[in-house]
mmCIF file with all atom_site columns, C-alpha atoms and ligand atoms in Angstrom:
data_model
loop_
_atom_site.group_PDB
_atom_site.id
_atom_site.type_symbol
_atom_site.label_atom_id
_atom_site.label_alt_id
_atom_site.label_comp_id
_atom_site.label_asym_id
_atom_site.label_entity_id
_atom_site.label_seq_id
_atom_site.pdbx_PDB_ins_code
_atom_site.Cartn_x
_atom_site.Cartn_y
_atom_site.Cartn_z
_atom_site.occupancy
_atom_site.B_iso_or_equiv
_atom_site.pdbx_formal_charge
_atom_site.auth_seq_id
_atom_site.auth_comp_id
_atom_site.auth_asym_id
_atom_site.auth_atom_id
_atom_site.pdbx_PDB_model_num
ATOM   1   C CA . UNK A 1 1   ? 149.250 69.809 55.371 1.00 96.00 ? 1466 UNK A CA 1
ATOM   2   C CA . UNK A 1 2   ? 148.259 72.105 52.541 1.00 98.00 ? 1467 UNK A CA 1
ATOM   3   C CA . UNK A 1 3   ? 145.280 71.434 50.280 1.00 98.00 ? 1468 UNK A CA 1
ATOM   4   C CA . UNK A 1 4   ? 144.452 73.285 47.040 1.00 98.00 ? 1469 UNK A CA 1
ATOM   5   C CA . UNK A 1 5   ? 140.956 73.029 45.499 1.00 99.00 ? 1470 UNK A CA 1
ATOM   6   C CA . UNK A 1 6   ? 140.849 73.638 41.751 1.00 99.00 ? 1471 UNK A CA 1
ATOM   7   C CA . UNK A 1 7   ? 138.022 74.161 39.249 1.00 98.00 ? 1472 UNK A CA 1
ATOM   8   C CA . UNK A 1 8   ? 137.826 76.149 36.007 1.00 98.00 ? 1473 UNK A CA 1
ATOM   9   C CA . UNK A 1 9   ? 136.824 79.649 37.084 1.00 98.00 ? 1474 UNK A CA 1
ATOM   10  C CA . UNK A 1 10  ? 137.437 79.562 40.877 1.00 98.00 ? 1475 UNK A CA 1
ATOM   11  C CA . UNK A 1 11  ? 134.056 81.175 41.452 1.00 98.00 ? 1476 UNK A CA 1
ATOM   12  C CA . UNK A 1 12  ? 131.580 78.258 41.803 1.00 98.00 ? 1477 UNK A CA 1
ATOM   13  C CA . UNK A 1 13  ? 132.920 74.839 42.832 1.00 98.00 ? 1478 UNK A CA 1
ATOM   14  C CA . UNK A 1 14  ? 136.383 75.297 44.336 1.00 99.00 ? 1479 UNK A CA 1
ATOM   15  C CA . UNK A 1 15  ? 135.370 78.211 46.617 1.00 98.00 ? 1480 UNK A CA 1
ATOM   16  C CA . UNK A 1 16  ? 132.676 75.933 48.068 1.00 98.00 ? 1481 UNK A CA 1
ATOM   17  C CA . UNK A 1 17  ? 135.204 73.105 48.477 1.00 99.00 ? 1482 UNK A CA 1
ATOM   18  C CA . UNK A 1 18  ? 137.600 75.494 50.248 1.00 99.00 ? 1483 UNK A CA 1
ATOM   19  C CA . UNK A 1 19  ? 134.884 76.772 52.587 1.00 98.00 ? 1484 UNK A CA 1
ATOM   20  C CA . UNK A 1 20  ? 133.559 73.301 53.392 1.00 99.00 ? 1485 UNK A CA 1
ATOM   21  C CA . UNK A 1 21  ? 136.971 71.831 54.258 1.00 98.00 ? 1486 UNK A CA 1
ATOM   22  C CA . UNK A 1 22  ? 137.871 74.860 56.393 1.00 98.00 ? 1487 UNK A CA 1
ATOM   23  C CA . UNK A 1 23  ? 134.574 74.447 58.262 1.00 98.00 ? 1488 UNK A CA 1
ATOM   24  C CA . UNK A 1 24  ? 135.273 70.778 58.996 1.00 98.00 ? 1489 UNK A CA 1
ATOM   25  C CA . UNK A 1 25  ? 138.840 70.991 60.243 1.00 98.00 ? 1490 UNK A CA 1
ATOM   26  C CA . UNK A 1 26  ? 141.543 73.465 61.171 1.00 97.00 ? 1491 UNK A CA 1
ATOM   27  C CA . UNK A 1 27  ? 144.243 70.850 60.600 1.00 96.00 ? 1492 UNK A CA 1
ATOM   28  C CA . UNK A 1 28  ? 144.808 71.906 57.019 1.00 98.00 ? 1493 UNK A CA 1
ATOM   29  C CA . UNK A 1 29  ? 145.866 75.047 55.200 1.00 98.00 ? 1494 UNK A CA 1
ATOM   30  C CA . UNK A 1 30  ? 143.225 75.304 52.445 1.00 98.00 ? 1495 UNK A CA 1
ATOM   31  C CA . UNK A 1 31  ? 143.154 77.508 49.357 1.00 98.00 ? 1496 UNK A CA 1
ATOM   32  C CA . UNK A 1 32  ? 141.449 77.408 45.947 1.00 99.00 ? 1497 UNK A CA 1
ATOM   33  C CA . UNK A 1 33  ? 142.274 78.456 42.394 1.00 98.00 ? 1498 UNK A CA 1
ATOM   34  C CA . UNK A 1 34  ? 141.059 78.123 38.799 1.00 98.00 ? 1499 UNK A CA 1
ATOM   35  C CA . UNK A 1 35  ? 142.768 76.782 35.693 1.00 98.00 ? 1500 UNK A CA 1
ATOM   36  C CA . UNK A 1 36  ? 141.306 79.717 33.699 1.00 98.00 ? 1501 UNK A CA 1
ATOM   37  C CA . UNK A 1 37  ? 141.722 83.461 34.150 1.00 96.00 ? 1502 UNK A CA 1
ATOM   38  C CA . UNK A 1 38  ? 138.133 84.525 33.427 1.00 94.00 ? 1503 UNK A CA 1
ATOM   39  C CA . UNK A 1 39  ? 137.277 85.866 36.875 1.00 96.00 ? 1504 UNK A CA 1
ATOM   40  C CA . UNK A 1 40  ? 140.534 86.979 38.505 1.00 97.00 ? 1505 UNK A CA 1
ATOM   41  C CA . UNK A 1 41  ? 140.030 88.902 41.743 1.00 98.00 ? 1506 UNK A CA 1
ATOM   42  C CA . UNK A 1 42  ? 136.278 88.327 41.814 1.00 98.00 ? 1507 UNK A CA 1
ATOM   43  C CA . UNK A 1 43  ? 134.291 87.093 44.796 1.00 98.00 ? 1508 UNK A CA 1
ATOM   44  C CA . UNK A 1 44  ? 132.595 83.690 44.476 1.00 98.00 ? 1509 UNK A CA 1
ATOM   45  C CA . UNK A 1 45  ? 129.390 83.445 42.436 1.00 98.00 ? 1510 UNK A CA 1
ATOM   46  C CA . UNK A 1 46  ? 126.450 84.760 44.532 1.00 97.00 ? 1511 UNK A CA 1
ATOM   47  C CA . UNK A 1 47  ? 124.790 81.340 44.211 1.00 97.00 ? 1512 UNK A CA 1
ATOM   48  C CA . UNK A 1 48  ? 127.820 79.647 45.816 1.00 98.00 ? 1513 UNK A CA 1
ATOM   49  C CA . UNK A 1 49  ? 127.884 82.294 48.552 1.00 98.00 ? 1514 UNK A CA 1
ATOM   50  C CA . UNK A 1 50  ? 124.168 81.655 49.205 1.00 98.00 ? 1515 UNK A CA 1
ATOM   51  C CA . UNK A 1 51  ? 124.497 77.865 49.234 1.00 98.00 ? 1516 UNK A CA 1
ATOM   52  C CA . UNK A 1 52  ? 127.446 78.053 51.662 1.00 98.00 ? 1517 UNK A CA 1
ATOM   53  C CA . UNK A 1 53  ? 125.540 80.457 53.919 1.00 98.00 ? 1518 UNK A CA 1
ATOM   54  C CA . UNK A 1 54  ? 122.662 77.970 54.156 1.00 98.00 ? 1519 UNK A CA 1
ATOM   55  C CA . UNK A 1 55  ? 125.155 75.672 55.901 1.00 98.00 ? 1520 UNK A CA 1
ATOM   56  C CA . UNK A 1 56  ? 126.608 78.400 58.128 1.00 98.00 ? 1521 UNK A CA 1
ATOM   57  C CA . UNK A 1 57  ? 129.729 78.853 55.982 1.00 98.00 ? 1522 UNK A CA 1
ATOM   58  C CA . UNK A 1 58  ? 130.925 82.309 54.873 1.00 98.00 ? 1523 UNK A CA 1
ATOM   59  C CA . UNK A 1 59  ? 132.899 82.319 51.605 1.00 98.00 ? 1524 UNK A CA 1
ATOM   60  C CA . UNK A 1 60  ? 132.130 85.853 50.416 1.00 98.00 ? 1525 UNK A CA 1
ATOM   61  C CA . UNK A 1 61  ? 135.624 87.237 51.112 1.00 98.00 ? 1526 UNK A CA 1
ATOM   62  C CA . UNK A 1 62  ? 137.385 84.728 48.855 1.00 98.00 ? 1527 UNK A CA 1
ATOM   63  C CA . UNK A 1 63  ? 138.979 86.147 45.695 1.00 98.00 ? 1528 UNK A CA 1
ATOM   64  C CA . UNK A 1 64  ? 139.408 84.182 42.471 1.00 98.00 ? 1529 UNK A CA 1
ATOM   65  C CA . UNK A 1 65  ? 142.937 83.475 41.312 1.00 98.00 ? 1530 UNK A CA 1
ATOM   66  C CA . UNK A 1 66  ? 144.545 81.299 38.674 1.00 98.00 ? 1531 UNK A CA 1
ATOM   67  C CA . UNK A 1 67  ? 146.757 78.292 39.372 1.00 98.00 ? 1532 UNK A CA 1
ATOM   68  C CA . UNK A 1 68  ? 150.460 79.268 39.299 1.00 98.00 ? 1533 UNK A CA 1
ATOM   69  C CA . UNK A 1 69  ? 153.496 76.962 38.886 1.00 97.00 ? 1534 UNK A CA 1
ATOM   70  C CA . UNK A 1 70  ? 154.520 77.521 42.520 1.00 98.00 ? 1535 UNK A CA 1
ATOM   71  C CA . UNK A 1 71  ? 151.250 75.871 43.669 1.00 98.00 ? 1536 UNK A CA 1
ATOM   72  C CA . UNK A 1 72  ? 152.660 72.479 42.673 1.00 98.00 ? 1537 UNK A CA 1
ATOM   73  C CA . UNK A 1 73  ? 155.483 72.986 45.189 1.00 98.00 ? 1538 UNK A CA 1
ATOM   74  C CA . UNK A 1 74  ? 153.510 74.718 47.935 1.00 98.00 ? 1539 UNK A CA 1
ATOM   75  C CA . UNK A 1 75  ? 150.601 72.283 48.231 1.00 98.00 ? 1540 UNK A CA 1
ATOM   76  C CA . UNK A 1 76  ? 150.658 68.655 49.401 1.00 98.00 ? 1541 UNK A CA 1
ATOM   77  C CA . UNK A 1 77  ? 147.488 67.646 47.588 1.00 98.00 ? 1542 UNK A CA 1
ATOM   78  C CA . UNK A 1 78  ? 145.706 69.379 44.717 1.00 98.00 ? 1543 UNK A CA 1
ATOM   79  C CA . UNK A 1 79  ? 142.059 68.370 44.264 1.00 98.00 ? 1544 UNK A CA 1
ATOM   80  C CA . UNK A 1 80  ? 140.569 68.673 40.767 1.00 98.00 ? 1545 UNK A CA 1
ATOM   81  C CA . UNK A 1 81  ? 136.788 69.115 40.614 1.00 98.00 ? 1546 UNK A CA 1
ATOM   82  C CA . UNK A 1 82  ? 136.410 67.085 37.389 1.00 98.00 ? 1547 UNK A CA 1
ATOM   83  C CA . UNK A 1 83  ? 138.451 65.043 34.883 1.00 98.00 ? 1548 UNK A CA 1
ATOM   84  C CA . UNK A 1 84  ? 138.953 67.956 32.502 1.00 98.00 ? 1549 UNK A CA 1
ATOM   85  C CA . UNK A 1 85  ? 140.442 70.078 35.299 1.00 98.00 ? 1550 UNK A CA 1
ATOM   86  C CA . UNK A 1 86  ? 142.591 67.057 36.247 1.00 98.00 ? 1551 UNK A CA 1
ATOM   87  C CA . UNK A 1 87  ? 143.973 66.846 32.704 1.00 98.00 ? 1552 UNK A CA 1
ATOM   88  C CA . UNK A 1 88  ? 144.673 70.588 32.566 1.00 98.00 ? 1553 UNK A CA 1
ATOM   89  C CA . UNK A 1 89  ? 146.491 70.451 35.916 1.00 98.00 ? 1554 UNK A CA 1
ATOM   90  C CA . UNK A 1 90  ? 148.590 67.487 34.758 1.00 98.00 ? 1555 UNK A CA 1
ATOM   91  C CA . UNK A 1 91  ? 149.624 69.507 31.701 1.00 98.00 ? 1556 UNK A CA 1
ATOM   92  C CA . UNK A 1 92  ? 150.643 72.410 33.952 1.00 98.00 ? 1557 UNK A CA 1
ATOM   93  C CA . UNK A 1 93  ? 152.566 70.318 36.510 1.00 98.00 ? 1558 UNK A CA 1
ATOM   94  C CA . UNK A 1 94  ? 156.328 70.949 36.168 1.00 96.00 ? 1559 UNK A CA 1
ATOM   95  C CA . UNK A 1 95  ? 157.423 67.320 36.811 1.00 97.00 ? 1560 UNK A CA 1
ATOM   96  C CA . UNK A 1 96  ? 155.968 63.810 37.179 1.00 96.00 ? 1561 UNK A CA 1
ATOM   97  C CA . UNK A 1 97  ? 156.474 64.034 40.948 1.00 96.00 ? 1562 UNK A CA 1
ATOM   98  C CA . UNK A 1 98  ? 154.242 67.124 41.004 1.00 97.00 ? 1563 UNK A CA 1
ATOM   99  C CA . UNK A 1 99  ? 151.600 65.273 38.959 1.00 98.00 ? 1564 UNK A CA 1
ATOM   100 C CA . UNK A 1 100 ? 151.248 62.743 41.760 1.00 97.00 ? 1565 UNK A CA 1
ATOM   101 C CA . UNK A 1 101 ? 149.876 65.433 44.055 1.00 98.00 ? 1566 UNK A CA 1
ATOM   102 C CA . UNK A 1 102 ? 146.841 65.928 41.767 1.00 98.00 ? 1567 UNK A CA 1
ATOM   103 C CA . UNK A 1 103 ? 143.710 63.886 42.534 1.00 98.00 ? 1568 UNK A CA 1
ATOM   104 C CA . UNK A 1 104 ? 140.053 63.914 41.587 1.00 98.00 ? 1569 UNK A CA 1
ATOM   105 C CA . UNK A 1 105 ? 138.103 65.137 44.589 1.00 98.00 ? 1570 UNK A CA 1
ATOM   106 C CA . UNK A 1 106 ? 135.439 62.468 43.874 1.00 98.00 ? 1571 UNK A CA 1
ATOM   107 C CA . UNK A 1 107 ? 137.925 59.636 43.344 1.00 97.00 ? 1572 UNK A CA 1
ATOM   108 C CA . UNK A 1 108 ? 136.164 57.535 46.024 1.00 95.00 ? 1573 UNK A CA 1
ATOM   109 C CA . UNK A 1 109 ? 132.627 58.283 44.873 1.00 96.00 ? 1574 UNK A CA 1
ATOM   110 C CA . UNK A 1 110 ? 131.210 55.117 43.217 1.00 96.00 ? 1575 UNK A CA 1
ATOM   111 C CA . UNK A 1 111 ? 128.602 57.048 41.203 1.00 97.00 ? 1576 UNK A CA 1
ATOM   112 C CA . UNK A 1 112 ? 130.488 59.913 39.572 1.00 98.00 ? 1577 UNK A CA 1
ATOM   113 C CA . UNK A 1 113 ? 133.980 61.321 39.183 1.00 98.00 ? 1578 UNK A CA 1
ATOM   114 C CA . UNK A 1 114 ? 132.923 64.860 38.226 1.00 98.00 ? 1579 UNK A CA 1
ATOM   115 C CA . UNK A 1 115 ? 131.579 67.710 40.310 1.00 98.00 ? 1580 UNK A CA 1
ATOM   116 C CA . UNK A 1 116 ? 129.402 69.211 37.557 1.00 98.00 ? 1581 UNK A CA 1
ATOM   117 C CA . UNK A 1 117 ? 129.986 72.825 36.589 1.00 97.00 ? 1582 UNK A CA 1
ATOM   118 C CA . UNK A 1 118 ? 126.860 74.575 37.978 1.00 97.00 ? 1583 UNK A CA 1
ATOM   119 C CA . UNK A 1 119 ? 127.543 77.926 36.263 1.00 96.00 ? 1584 UNK A CA 1
ATOM   120 C CA . UNK A 1 120 ? 124.623 77.603 33.819 1.00 94.00 ? 1585 UNK A CA 1
ATOM   121 C CA . UNK A 1 121 ? 122.314 75.841 36.306 1.00 91.00 ? 1586 UNK A CA 1
ATOM   122 C CA . UNK A 1 122 ? 119.782 77.116 38.791 1.00 92.00 ? 1587 UNK A CA 1
ATOM   123 C CA . UNK A 1 123 ? 120.241 77.052 42.560 1.00 93.00 ? 1588 UNK A CA 1
ATOM   124 C CA . UNK A 1 124 ? 119.563 73.294 42.659 1.00 96.00 ? 1589 UNK A CA 1
ATOM   125 C CA . UNK A 1 125 ? 122.834 72.763 40.761 1.00 97.00 ? 1590 UNK A CA 1
ATOM   126 C CA . UNK A 1 126 ? 124.694 74.532 43.554 1.00 98.00 ? 1591 UNK A CA 1
ATOM   127 C CA . UNK A 1 127 ? 122.922 72.467 46.235 1.00 98.00 ? 1592 UNK A CA 1
ATOM   128 C CA . UNK A 1 128 ? 123.917 69.283 44.357 1.00 98.00 ? 1593 UNK A CA 1
ATOM   129 C CA . UNK A 1 129 ? 127.542 70.466 44.160 1.00 98.00 ? 1594 UNK A CA 1
ATOM   130 C CA . UNK A 1 130 ? 127.493 71.277 47.876 1.00 98.00 ? 1595 UNK A CA 1
ATOM   131 C CA . UNK A 1 131 ? 126.263 67.786 48.777 1.00 98.00 ? 1596 UNK A CA 1
ATOM   132 C CA . UNK A 1 132 ? 128.855 66.042 46.583 1.00 98.00 ? 1597 UNK A CA 1
ATOM   133 C CA . UNK A 1 133 ? 131.672 68.110 48.089 1.00 98.00 ? 1598 UNK A CA 1
ATOM   134 C CA . UNK A 1 134 ? 130.400 67.792 51.647 1.00 98.00 ? 1599 UNK A CA 1
ATOM   135 C CA . UNK A 1 135 ? 130.430 63.980 51.434 1.00 98.00 ? 1600 UNK A CA 1
ATOM   136 C CA . UNK A 1 136 ? 133.829 63.802 49.724 1.00 98.00 ? 1601 UNK A CA 1
ATOM   137 C CA . UNK A 1 137 ? 135.403 66.157 52.238 1.00 98.00 ? 1602 UNK A CA 1
ATOM   138 C CA . UNK A 1 138 ? 133.859 64.411 55.222 1.00 98.00 ? 1603 UNK A CA 1
ATOM   139 C CA . UNK A 1 139 ? 135.578 61.235 53.961 1.00 97.00 ? 1604 UNK A CA 1
ATOM   140 C CA . UNK A 1 140 ? 138.838 63.135 53.489 1.00 98.00 ? 1605 UNK A CA 1
ATOM   141 C CA . UNK A 1 141 ? 138.768 64.570 57.024 1.00 97.00 ? 1606 UNK A CA 1
ATOM   142 C CA . UNK A 1 142 ? 138.087 61.085 58.445 1.00 97.00 ? 1607 UNK A CA 1
ATOM   143 C CA . UNK A 1 143 ? 140.876 59.560 56.378 1.00 95.00 ? 1608 UNK A CA 1
ATOM   144 C CA . UNK A 1 144 ? 143.223 62.182 54.978 1.00 94.00 ? 1609 UNK A CA 1
ATOM   145 C CA . UNK A 1 145 ? 145.362 60.406 52.427 1.00 84.00 ? 1610 UNK A CA 1
ATOM   146 C CA . UNK A 1 146 ? 148.184 62.475 50.973 1.00 85.00 ? 1611 UNK A CA 1
ATOM   147 C CA . UNK A 1 147 ? 149.999 61.394 47.844 1.00 83.00 ? 1612 UNK A CA 1
HETATM 148 P P1 . LIG B 2 .   ? 133.702 76.984 38.321 1.00 70.92 ? 2927 LIG B P1 1
HETATM 149 O O1 . LIG B 2 .   ? 132.489 77.393 37.359 1.00 70.92 ? 2927 LIG B O1 1
HETATM 150 O O2 . LIG B 2 .   ? 134.756 76.366 37.437 1.00 70.92 ? 2927 LIG B O2 1
HETATM 151 O O3 . LIG B 2 .   ? 133.074 75.992 39.244 1.00 70.92 ? 2927 LIG B O3 1
HETATM 152 O O4 . LIG B 2 .   ? 134.150 78.256 39.004 1.00 70.92 ? 2927 LIG B O4 1
HETATM 153 C C1 . LIG B 2 .   ? 132.634 78.192 36.230 1.00 70.92 ? 2927 LIG B C1 1
HETATM 154 C C2 . LIG B 2 .   ? 132.592 79.554 36.361 1.00 70.92 ? 2927 LIG B C2 1
HETATM 155 C C3 . LIG B 2 .   ? 132.693 80.342 35.239 1.00 70.92 ? 2927 LIG B C3 1
HETATM 156 C C4 . LIG B 2 .   ? 132.840 79.768 33.998 1.00 70.92 ? 2927 LIG B C4 1
HETATM 157 C C5 . LIG B 2 .   ? 132.903 78.401 33.880 1.00 70.92 ? 2927 LIG B C5 1
HETATM 158 C C6 . LIG B 2 .   ? 132.816 77.619 34.997 1.00 70.92 ? 2927 LIG B C6 1
HETATM 159 N N1 . LIG B 2 .   ? 132.915 80.583 32.851 1.00 70.92 ? 2927 LIG B N1 1
HETATM 160 O O5 . LIG B 2 .   ? 132.933 80.044 31.727 1.00 70.92 ? 2927 LIG B O5 1
HETATM 161 O O6 . LIG B 2 .   ? 132.967 81.811 32.978 1.00 70.92 ? 2927 LIG B O6 1
#
């Protein structure tokens, strides 16, 4: 099963989501991408690299890329980090069947449906993002539901 994590820039949230899911299970092929092209080819934000390393996860070799049309065929589930990313992905999806693969990563979180963009925050924003993603992905590994 193939899982794609998507945020805006592919340097803060989705690289963490990719690293966390890979650390929890080797049952999935996991990749990440951004809806925007601001940071193509760049490593994750140093604050994401640091937060991951605090949990024994190494994400420094990831490289930012943009979502491409083929992703909607290649991946079984595409996790959006927030509702605005979800809307952008739905606009990009070639068909309605492809749209069904797109889900909010926090869809089962009763408190919030958005992993907040930590780009303009301090390190505590990255720790908060890590905790949200860690809980959501623990649930996913326990009960992997594919569209
Ligand atoms: P991400 O965070 O979507 O979690 O990677 C952002 C990174 C960069 C920008 C916005 C969000 N930016 O505007 O450059």
